[in-house]
Amino acid sequence: MLDFKTPGTLCAVLLLLILAVAPAGAVSTSFWLADSFLDLREGRPVGTSVLHDGSVVLAPEFERHGVPESQYVWSAVRGPDGAVYAVSGTPGRLLRIDSGGVVVLARDEASDFASLAVSPDGDVFTGTYPGGVVYRVTDDGLREELFDTGQGYVWSMTYSKEHGLVVGTGDSACVFVVTPDGGGRAIYRSSDASVTSLAAIGDRVLAGTAPEGLLLDVTPGEEPRVLFDSRYEDVPGIAADADGRVFFAATTVSFEQVLGPTDEFGAGFGEGSVYALTEAGGAVEVWYSEDAPVTALGMGLGGSVWVGTGLRGRVYSVSSAGDADVVTELEDDQVLAITGTGDDVILASGLSAAVYEGGDPASSGVYESDVLDARAAAFWGELTWKAETPAGAGVRLSTRSGNTDAPGAAWSEWSPVRGEGEGRIESPPARRLQWKADLEGGRRGSPVLRSVEVAYVRENLPPRVGPVVVYEPGDVATNGERLPSSATQTLPSGVAISYSIDSQGQPSEGVPVLLRGGRTAEWDANDPNDDALEFDVWVRSEDESEWKLLAGDLDRTVHTWDSVSMPDGRYNLRVVASDGPGNPSGPAATGEATSAPFVVDNGPPEFTRLDVEASGDRVRVAGEVLDRWSR
């Protein structure tokens, strides 16, 4: 160790620390716990639902009817005959779905069918874009023109028992009441572009518009009025729950954007909210979708309100209290329509086009977790879970591991976890892990998975030390005294160093000499395992072969020392980082870095020759002065 004897005492107090590390250690056991909605919502439910209390249960079972030659199913409703009617595009198709399969009732190669309504008597109505024409279609597929709106698009329809067929249009946002004999009258006109949703709720008719994002009361026979002006561009759905409370959705993504390029859709493409009307006629936001547009809203099972999104085909159940359950995740990306009676639900999807119908509880389902990234190769330990299993029901857990971002062919196969509530993970060591729960229903209902916890130990990786910088002495500001008691130096990195000075016995001219010897080194360091680190600082001159310890067991990434007693010369510093504090019971790993050479120059210049020559009343002085280490 170097023994630097200084004429005074020089100590540095850090005002800012560079490095802050987490207390977790690489050789200690880490845990990955999933027991909340936030933990589980990023996973993939297949035949399962994720409830707002953080549990996983069996989902309602849906039968999927794929629609060939189409990208979207815009709307689907159940008729009084029990069949499901749907409109799809592009090109336009009117479909009838029953036990015999999917039958095309009407087609239009030049226009798309974007809206649909079925009367209690079984009359089927659809509207076109472009064209803006309302058609009535019979069971044998005969399509008769019922009403020409004079607009380019028929975006929405609803059938009211009190008011009959109500139609919403664009290029201009208009609402028409269409009579069975083909007559029609406009009950609302505005400067907005489109009426994108209509709903008959009791004796009221409500409408949503785009791009102003308005919710309107357009009940025939009354003066139209704005109920709510949302901050969004579109109101794609309106419905009431079993208690009669009205909900509506608003979103940033318009109906026209849904028709756009499919590669636009993904996390972060849009956002949206669900609102509930209040008794006083206002509206309150009850749910917010931060990473996906809200593309549909309708009545779900049990009179609840279901919401569909344009990402991963997710359907949520939303309550007026703001609770949201992930009901199901469709095979298709976009949920475009939701219609239900409380006993069954019809879902329409896009990318690709399909109709889903059902509502009875599924007998089995799977939930796949999000992927754990241990940030280093890890050894897997125990997997524990808590579940409630009624008679005949069961929950089975399995895992797989790999080193790529997403599970695929490079990952291991699924390995079952054998045990009741806990068992050893048999997947091979890797950086990433995923677990899967298989749920089987019993005679008394669905099992309930409450929590899953994975224990693992990460491989201990050495810390990394970045550039080591040794700053030049100087740039020191004293406290204004001739013999100051403190001085402050601000490094180029922004770190402030405060020096406390014991100047007892020092001559007045000794203060600059004392501060001249203050040297500060600074470095970056991080640990891949987020272990706490400590540092040793070593020094060596260029003509030495062995390093000497300058300071040890430092818990910061900056060190200041007095170099006055160091012989002049060129030196290097070496910083060695150890993750020993984060690995108290295991072997520590180290990393190191060496500074660029720096010069210590404490000696004064020396005159090697001095000549004095007198000539009359003038004296000429000439000589040579040398300093080996500085100019």
C-alpha atoms as one frame of an Amber mdcrd trajectory, in Angstrom:
protein
   0.000   0.000   0.000   1.235   3.467  -0.771   1.861   5.575   2.282   1.119
   9.156   1.340   2.253  11.548   4.053   0.663  14.912   3.439   1.348  18.225
   5.136  -2.314  18.469   6.007  -5.415  16.307   6.150  -7.491  16.082   2.966
 -10.784  14.132   3.012 -13.547  13.999   0.422 -17.233  13.861   1.154 -19.417
  12.840  -1.799 -22.472  14.976  -2.423 -23.710  12.719  -5.204 -23.245   8.970
  -5.629 -23.045   7.465  -9.104 -24.019   3.898  -8.331 -27.106   2.566  -6.602
 -27.687  -1.185  -6.720 -30.504  -3.464  -5.690 -29.999  -5.596  -2.592 -30.946
  -8.865  -4.271 -28.089 -11.315  -4.685 -27.330 -13.628  -7.565 -26.875 -16.723
  -5.460 -29.955 -16.060  -3.353 -33.294 -17.407  -4.474 -35.532 -15.099  -6.503
 -39.281 -15.487  -6.844 -41.727 -14.755  -9.655 -45.228 -14.428  -8.215 -48.433
 -14.060 -10.226 -51.448 -13.413  -8.011 -53.065 -10.219  -9.326 -54.877  -9.021
 -12.424 -51.873  -6.900 -13.403 -49.636  -9.973 -13.164 -51.918 -12.134 -15.291
 -53.395  -9.816 -17.924 -50.316 -10.078 -20.167 -50.686 -13.835 -20.461 -52.786
 -15.712 -23.024 -56.129 -17.176 -21.931 -57.452 -19.935 -24.197 -60.832 -21.054
 -22.931 -60.097 -19.310 -19.635 -60.948 -15.941 -18.084 -58.767 -13.693 -15.939
 -60.894 -12.042 -13.268 -60.208  -8.646 -11.753 -59.334 -10.242  -8.393 -56.364
 -12.007 -10.002 -57.878 -15.479 -10.375 -58.145 -17.683 -13.476 -61.347 -19.640
 -14.210 -62.919 -21.412 -17.161 -64.364 -19.021 -19.730 -67.684 -19.172 -21.585
 -67.407 -21.549 -24.518 -67.854 -20.144 -28.026 -68.297 -21.877 -31.345 -66.341
 -20.160 -34.090 -67.772 -19.836 -37.619 -65.122 -18.697 -40.062 -66.304 -16.567
 -42.963 -64.395 -17.292 -46.186 -63.418 -14.625 -48.709 -63.814 -11.867 -46.117
 -61.600  -9.863 -43.783 -64.254  -8.499 -41.440 -67.614  -9.323 -39.940 -69.088
  -5.925 -39.135 -72.183  -6.996 -37.240 -73.964 -10.155 -36.125 -77.299 -10.634
 -34.330 -79.564 -13.532 -33.454 -82.902 -13.522 -35.243 -86.255 -14.610 -33.792
 -85.876 -17.913 -35.658 -82.740 -18.742 -33.629 -80.347 -18.291 -36.544 -77.469
 -15.815 -36.457 -77.403 -13.153 -39.177 -74.161 -11.370 -40.020 -72.749  -8.931
 -42.578 -69.176  -9.240 -43.792 -66.774  -7.698 -46.263 -64.983  -7.013 -48.386
 -66.886  -7.714 -50.763 -70.286  -7.446 -49.116 -71.993 -10.590 -47.844 -75.155
 -11.162 -45.816 -74.864 -14.464 -43.971 -77.213 -16.803 -42.143 -75.638 -19.206
 -39.635 -77.476 -22.127 -38.076 -76.885 -25.798 -37.375 -76.528 -26.347 -41.105
 -73.527 -24.021 -41.336 -72.896 -20.668 -42.981 -75.174 -19.704 -45.878 -74.758
 -16.575 -48.037 -78.159 -14.931 -48.374 -77.023 -11.939 -50.428 -73.827 -10.656
 -51.961 -72.617  -7.450 -53.559 -69.320  -7.340 -55.433 -69.338  -3.548 -55.789
 -70.331  -2.518 -52.255 -69.808  -3.666 -48.708 -72.494  -4.396 -46.121 -71.466
  -2.481 -42.988 -74.674  -2.545 -40.912 -77.398  -4.967 -39.931 -80.715  -5.090
 -38.057 -83.359  -7.791 -37.566 -86.939  -6.985 -36.581 -88.946  -9.050 -34.066
 -90.934 -10.330 -37.063 -87.776 -11.644 -38.705 -87.248  -8.960 -41.340 -83.549
  -8.595 -42.101 -82.170  -5.181 -43.056 -78.718  -4.192 -44.232 -77.048  -1.058
 -45.570 -74.246  -0.502 -48.058 -71.096   1.536 -48.495 -70.482   3.073 -50.877
 -74.022   3.657 -52.005 -75.856   4.533 -48.816 -78.820   2.274 -49.641 -80.944
   0.314 -47.117 -82.075  -3.148 -48.287 -84.585  -5.651 -46.956 -83.592  -9.274
 -47.535 -85.944 -12.242 -47.474 -85.123 -15.788 -46.367 -84.648 -16.888 -49.959
 -82.006 -14.173 -50.508 -84.194 -11.742 -52.419 -82.802  -8.248 -51.842 -85.111
  -5.306 -52.339 -84.083  -1.671 -52.100 -86.037  -0.163 -49.220 -84.614   3.345
 -48.825 -81.907   5.496 -50.391 -80.391   7.740 -47.718 -78.710  10.037 -50.236
 -75.459   9.572 -48.315 -72.385   7.553 -49.203 -72.452   5.140 -46.277 -74.880
   3.353 -44.008 -72.651   2.772 -40.972 -75.178   1.745 -38.307 -78.668   0.349
 -37.735 -80.931  -0.570 -34.855 -84.517  -1.769 -34.611 -86.724  -0.147 -31.981
 -90.039  -1.696 -30.964 -91.430   1.804 -30.504 -89.918   3.545 -33.526 -89.052
   0.834 -36.084 -85.898   0.794 -38.180 -83.389   3.573 -37.388 -80.393   4.139
 -39.686 -77.170   6.136 -39.207 -75.081   7.402 -42.134 -71.902   9.144 -43.371
 -70.593  11.242 -45.499 -72.748  13.432 -43.282 -73.809  12.283 -39.836 -77.541
  11.781 -40.289 -80.122   9.606 -38.563 -83.191   8.382 -40.459 -86.320   6.536
 -39.418 -87.289   4.116 -42.211 -90.854   2.822 -42.495 -91.804  -0.680 -43.722
 -93.183   0.755 -46.958 -89.818   2.362 -47.831 -90.493   5.832 -46.600 -87.916
   7.649 -44.552 -87.352  10.902 -42.716 -84.274  12.471 -41.209 -84.526  13.055
 -37.468 -80.946  14.306 -37.056 -78.424  16.054 -39.294 -75.055  17.523 -38.328
 -71.681  18.628 -39.617 -70.047  15.555 -38.125 -68.916  12.896 -40.599 -70.538
   9.653 -39.446 -73.042   8.039 -37.109 -70.991   4.977 -36.195 -73.302   3.412
 -33.596 -77.003   3.265 -32.768 -78.838   1.593 -29.898 -82.519   1.299 -28.989
 -82.715   1.270 -25.176 -86.291   1.195 -23.949 -88.135   3.938 -25.794 -84.932
   5.927 -26.350 -82.599   5.875 -29.340 -78.954   6.793 -28.717 -76.275   7.475
 -31.321 -72.490   7.784 -31.382 -70.585   9.882 -33.924 -67.143  10.318 -35.474
 -64.794  12.139 -35.608 -66.228  14.422 -32.918 -66.871  11.484 -30.571 -70.334
  12.581 -29.410 -73.015  10.564 -27.632 -76.455  11.781 -28.702 -80.071  11.204
 -27.770 -81.891  11.082 -31.122 -85.197   9.626 -29.934 -87.815  10.205 -32.665
 -90.335  12.855 -31.746 -87.913  14.665 -29.444 -85.321  17.345 -30.044 -81.881
  15.730 -30.553 -79.395  16.610 -27.827 -75.768  15.905 -26.973 -75.411  13.759
 -23.860 -71.604  13.669 -23.772 -68.683  15.122 -25.721 -65.820  12.640 -25.319
 -62.133  13.365 -25.779 -61.989  10.647 -28.425 -62.727  10.458 -32.143 -65.353
   7.720 -32.279 -68.171   6.175 -30.232 -68.274   2.573 -31.563 -70.783   0.991
 -29.176 -73.737   1.699 -26.847 -75.553  -0.769 -24.567 -77.422  -1.128 -21.288
 -76.760  -3.677 -18.554 -79.378  -5.794 -16.784 -80.131  -2.910 -14.390 -80.811
  -0.530 -17.285 -77.692   1.579 -16.805 -76.357   2.861 -20.115 -72.718   2.349
 -21.086 -70.897   3.526 -24.182 -67.387   3.205 -25.588 -65.185   5.901 -27.084
 -61.883   5.400 -28.843 -59.116   7.015 -30.873 -59.501   4.651 -33.828 -62.200
   5.427 -36.336 -64.240   2.968 -38.356 -62.325   4.008 -41.466 -58.995   3.186
 -39.788 -60.197  -0.321 -39.068 -60.468  -0.710 -42.844 -56.858   0.431 -43.252
 -53.600  -1.535 -43.409 -53.558  -4.430 -41.005 -49.943  -3.859 -39.961 -51.023
  -0.701 -38.135 -52.715  -2.717 -35.425 -50.698  -3.683 -32.383 -49.882  -2.600
 -28.851 -49.989   1.163 -28.601 -51.940   1.663 -31.851 -54.821   3.288 -30.014
 -56.605   3.759 -26.723 -60.161   4.038 -25.523 -62.537   4.298 -22.584 -65.885
   2.988 -21.389 -68.321   5.458 -19.825 -71.522   5.046 -17.831 -74.323   7.591
 -17.933 -75.250   9.113 -14.593 -78.741   9.827 -13.263 -78.249  13.541 -13.830
 -77.502  12.964 -17.503 -73.722  13.182 -17.358 -71.174  10.436 -17.903 -68.323
   9.005 -15.852 -65.355   6.998 -17.127 -65.369   3.489 -15.642 -62.602   1.778
 -17.622 -59.600   2.836 -19.675 -57.742   0.833 -22.334 -54.245   2.276 -22.559
 -52.734   0.076 -25.250 -55.590  -0.890 -27.591 -58.566   0.806 -29.252 -62.029
  -0.088 -28.022 -63.814  -1.412 -31.097 -67.097  -2.852 -29.752 -69.448  -2.735
 -26.778 -72.617  -4.718 -26.048 -74.545  -6.759 -23.509 -72.791  -9.924 -22.365
 -73.787 -12.881 -20.252 -75.902 -12.281 -17.173 -76.725  -8.773 -18.302 -73.151
  -7.546 -17.901 -71.482  -5.160 -20.344 -68.765  -6.607 -22.548 -66.111  -4.610
 -24.366 -64.060  -5.691 -27.381 -60.673  -4.340 -28.427 -58.628  -4.155 -31.608
 -55.676  -6.016 -30.110 -55.369  -9.786 -29.580 -59.137 -10.197 -29.945 -59.717
  -9.487 -26.264 -63.179  -9.280 -24.715 -63.573  -7.693 -21.270 -66.489  -7.558
 -18.867 -66.697  -4.079 -17.311 -68.735  -3.042 -14.289 -69.937   0.393 -13.241
 -67.465   0.173 -10.338 -64.591   0.032 -12.833 -63.722  -3.646 -12.388 -62.700
  -5.408 -15.593 -62.345  -9.137 -16.279 -60.702 -10.647 -19.344 -63.615 -12.816
 -20.474 -61.929 -14.444 -23.446 -59.359 -13.990 -26.172 -60.515 -14.795 -29.697
 -58.460 -16.427 -32.405 -58.814 -13.221 -34.429 -57.269  -9.809 -33.788 -60.250
  -7.425 -33.736 -63.574  -7.624 -31.926 -65.944  -5.587 -34.100 -69.404  -6.291
 -32.644 -70.980  -7.705 -29.460 -74.706  -8.464 -29.177 -76.364 -10.435 -26.428
 -79.582 -11.120 -24.599 -78.077 -12.031 -21.247 -78.346 -15.772 -21.923 -76.134
 -15.978 -24.980 -73.695 -13.694 -26.811 -72.757 -13.190 -30.463 -69.283 -11.829
 -31.265 -68.061 -10.600 -34.650 -64.365 -10.350 -35.491 -61.964  -9.042 -38.084
 -58.538 -10.167 -39.220 -59.750 -12.758 -39.900 -63.520 -12.697 -40.350 -65.530
 -14.908 -38.017 -68.694 -15.131 -35.942 -68.650 -16.593 -32.416 -71.754 -17.750
 -30.601 -72.260 -19.378 -27.259 -72.199 -18.689 -23.551 -72.237 -22.025 -21.718
 -69.227 -22.652 -19.443 -66.332 -24.429 -21.108 -65.393 -27.867 -19.826 -61.651
 -27.183 -20.101 -59.247 -24.369 -20.867 -55.633 -23.266 -20.775 -53.882 -20.189
 -19.467 -50.326 -19.433 -20.661 -48.361 -16.956 -18.581 -46.266 -14.080 -19.763
 -42.553 -14.882 -20.167 -40.197 -14.428 -17.231 -36.873 -12.860 -18.226 -34.346
 -13.678 -15.500 -31.788 -11.439 -17.316 -29.200 -14.208 -16.933 -29.149 -17.974
 -17.233 -31.136 -19.348 -14.320 -31.591 -22.626 -12.506 -35.263 -23.343 -11.845
 -36.465 -24.553  -8.471 -39.949 -25.175  -7.106 -43.237 -24.070  -8.632 -46.069
 -23.612  -6.134 -49.698 -22.739  -6.775 -52.942 -22.213  -4.934 -56.212 -23.370
  -6.446 -59.756 -24.288  -5.494 -60.942 -27.476  -7.185 -64.596 -28.531  -6.829
 -65.446 -32.189  -7.082 -64.171 -33.600 -10.351 -62.266 -30.433 -11.264 -58.502
 -30.092 -11.512 -55.568 -27.790 -12.265 -52.316 -29.035 -13.822 -49.167 -26.913
 -14.208 -46.314 -27.270 -16.687 -43.338 -25.159 -17.763 -40.980 -24.597 -20.682
 -37.761 -22.591 -20.979 -35.572 -20.987 -23.636 -33.186 -18.189 -24.485 -35.063
 -16.376 -27.280 -37.436 -13.502 -26.599 -40.566 -15.398 -27.595 -41.333 -19.096
 -27.118 -40.800 -21.119 -30.258 -38.989 -24.076 -31.755 -35.786 -23.160 -29.902
 -37.507 -23.590 -26.530 -37.853 -26.819 -24.577 -41.043 -28.865 -24.700 -43.665
 -28.411 -21.987 -42.699 -30.361 -18.867 -45.362 -31.190 -16.254 -44.855 -30.112
 -12.666 -45.617 -33.181 -10.602 -47.243 -32.593  -7.250 -50.292 -31.210  -5.502
 -49.845 -27.492  -5.101 -46.073 -27.626  -5.511 -43.453 -29.481  -7.466 -40.012
 -29.322  -9.005 -39.579 -27.451 -12.308 -37.980 -29.891 -14.748 -37.362 -27.411
 -17.591 -33.639 -26.970 -18.384 -31.685 -23.918 -17.167 -32.192 -20.912 -19.435
 -32.710 -17.173 -19.333 -36.501 -17.288 -19.810 -39.363 -19.384 -18.478 -43.094
 -19.691 -19.112 -45.701 -21.652 -17.187 -49.042 -23.033 -18.332 -52.134 -24.005
 -16.345 -54.607 -26.577 -17.694 -58.029 -26.242 -16.055 -60.621 -29.034 -16.068
 -64.192 -28.354 -14.986 -66.036 -30.601 -12.561 -69.600 -31.439 -11.632 -69.809
 -28.387  -9.395 -68.218 -25.870 -11.686 -64.884 -24.384 -12.646 -61.657 -24.638
 -10.695 -60.206 -21.320  -9.523 -56.464 -20.742  -9.871 -55.460 -18.113  -7.296
 -51.682 -17.778  -7.581 -48.542 -19.267  -9.105 -44.994 -18.715  -7.830 -41.704
 -19.741  -9.441 -38.455 -20.005  -7.462 -35.160 -19.642  -9.339 -31.484 -18.829
  -8.883 -29.668 -16.785 -11.488 -26.174 -17.677 -12.618 -23.744 -15.217 -11.055
 -22.201 -13.027 -13.747 -19.216 -10.725 -13.169 -19.799  -6.996 -12.770 -18.850
  -4.649 -15.573 -16.657  -1.622 -14.943 -16.806   1.204 -17.443 -14.169   3.805
 -18.281 -12.011   4.924 -15.365 -11.332   8.671 -15.591  -8.687  10.426 -13.502
  -9.329  14.152 -13.411  -6.674  16.819 -13.412  -6.169  18.716 -10.151  -7.555
  22.206  -9.991 -10.909  23.804 -10.647 -11.196  24.047  -6.860 -13.198  26.848
  -5.238 -12.361  27.668  -1.590 -14.715  29.184   0.925 -13.098  32.606   0.549
 -10.755  32.406   3.546  -7.017  32.854   3.248  -6.588  29.574   5.076  -9.871
  27.882   4.119 -11.494  25.103   6.114 -13.203  23.649   3.037 -13.110  23.653
  -0.721 -15.408  22.337  -3.448 -14.601  20.758  -6.794 -17.195  19.938  -9.462
 -16.111  17.195 -11.818 -16.996  17.267 -15.523 -19.526  14.497 -14.870 -21.445
  16.804 -12.522 -20.336  15.124  -9.281 -19.503  17.679  -6.568 -16.618  16.918
  -4.180 -16.358  18.791  -0.870 -12.948  18.863   0.821 -12.523  19.552   4.515
  -9.033  20.906   5.226  -7.010  20.764   8.431  -4.600  23.641   7.780  -3.049
  23.680  11.248   0.628  24.521  10.931   0.294  25.388   7.265   1.763  28.632
   5.913  -0.645  30.810   4.000   0.953  29.875   0.722   0.422  26.198   1.601
  -3.242  26.128   0.677  -2.743  26.129  -3.093  -0.049  23.520  -2.661  -2.394
  21.336  -0.625  -5.247  21.574  -3.113  -2.869  21.097  -5.975  -2.382  17.506
  -4.868  -6.057  16.584  -4.748  -6.834  14.004  -7.437 -10.205  12.394  -8.146
 -11.006   9.242 -10.100 -14.480   8.298 -11.291 -15.863   5.244 -13.048 -19.073
   3.553 -14.148 -20.064   0.111 -12.921 -23.068  -2.179 -13.134 -23.880  -5.758
 -12.348 -25.964  -7.998 -14.666 -27.546  -9.608 -11.589 -28.241  -6.287  -9.883
 -25.949  -7.267  -7.022 -24.537  -4.729  -4.590 -20.907  -3.930  -5.460 -17.744
  -2.830  -3.666 -14.555  -1.477  -5.231 -10.807  -1.624  -4.702  -8.651   1.061
  -6.327  -5.069   0.162  -7.256  -2.272   2.346  -8.617   0.970   1.616 -10.510
   3.604   3.814 -12.104   4.764   3.027 -15.600   8.125   1.748 -14.369   6.561
  -0.628 -11.784   5.366  -4.168 -12.306   3.127  -4.567  -9.257  -0.088  -2.778
  -8.379  -0.431  -1.133  -4.969  -3.722  -0.736  -3.148  -4.784   2.898  -2.980
  -8.209   2.358  -1.355 -10.336  -0.690  -0.628 -13.928  -1.722   0.105 -15.420
   1.409  -1.423 -19.206   1.515  -1.860 -19.178   4.352  -4.391 -17.887   4.941
  -7.906 -15.680   7.931  -7.135 -12.523   8.279  -5.039 -10.394  11.298  -4.075
  -6.869  11.192  -2.672  -3.914  13.509  -2.052  -1.096  12.935  -4.555   1.406
  15.443  -3.082   3.691  12.733  -1.714   3.599  10.660  -4.894   6.813  10.775
  -6.904   6.542  12.553 -10.209   5.747  10.237 -13.032   3.153   8.600 -15.221
   0.611   6.320 -13.505  -2.427   4.126 -14.144  -5.354   3.350 -11.861  -7.083
   0.005 -11.841 -10.583  -0.361 -10.362 -11.685  -3.870  -9.355 -15.414  -4.359
  -8.705 -16.663  -7.296  -6.631 -20.245  -8.484  -6.169 -19.299  -9.980  -2.788
 -21.843  -7.838  -0.861 -24.597  -9.322  -2.998 -23.321 -12.872  -2.588 -22.625
 -13.327   1.127 -22.926 -17.103   0.991 -21.373 -17.833  -2.386 -18.315 -17.096
  -4.481 -18.018 -13.499  -5.588 -17.375 -12.473  -9.172 -15.152  -9.566 -10.125
 -14.668  -7.207 -13.027 -12.049  -4.550 -13.596 -10.989  -1.638 -15.779  -7.811
   0.447 -16.049  -7.536   4.162 -16.614  -5.562   5.893 -19.298  -2.120   7.088
 -18.083  -2.156  10.247 -15.965   0.732  12.417 -14.799   1.696  13.403 -11.260
   3.896  16.512 -11.341   4.733  17.835  -7.893   8.324  18.918  -8.514   9.174
  22.493  -9.608  10.948  23.294 -12.875  14.782  23.216 -12.754  17.255  25.644
 -14.370  19.886  23.646 -16.175  21.862  26.729 -17.316  21.867  30.427 -16.407
  24.143  32.990 -18.092  24.425  36.658 -17.123  26.206  39.085 -19.465  26.713
  42.822 -18.704  27.153  45.383 -21.461  27.290  49.030 -20.408  24.179  49.871
 -18.471  22.338  46.774 -19.723  22.395  43.190 -18.415  21.388  40.217 -20.559
  20.174  37.090 -18.752  19.761  33.826 -20.720  19.333  30.241 -19.670  17.450
  26.950 -19.941  14.702  25.650 -17.657  13.353  22.097 -17.725  10.279  20.320
 -16.347  10.117  16.694 -17.325   6.365  16.198 -16.756   4.663  19.387 -17.918
   5.173  22.378 -20.168
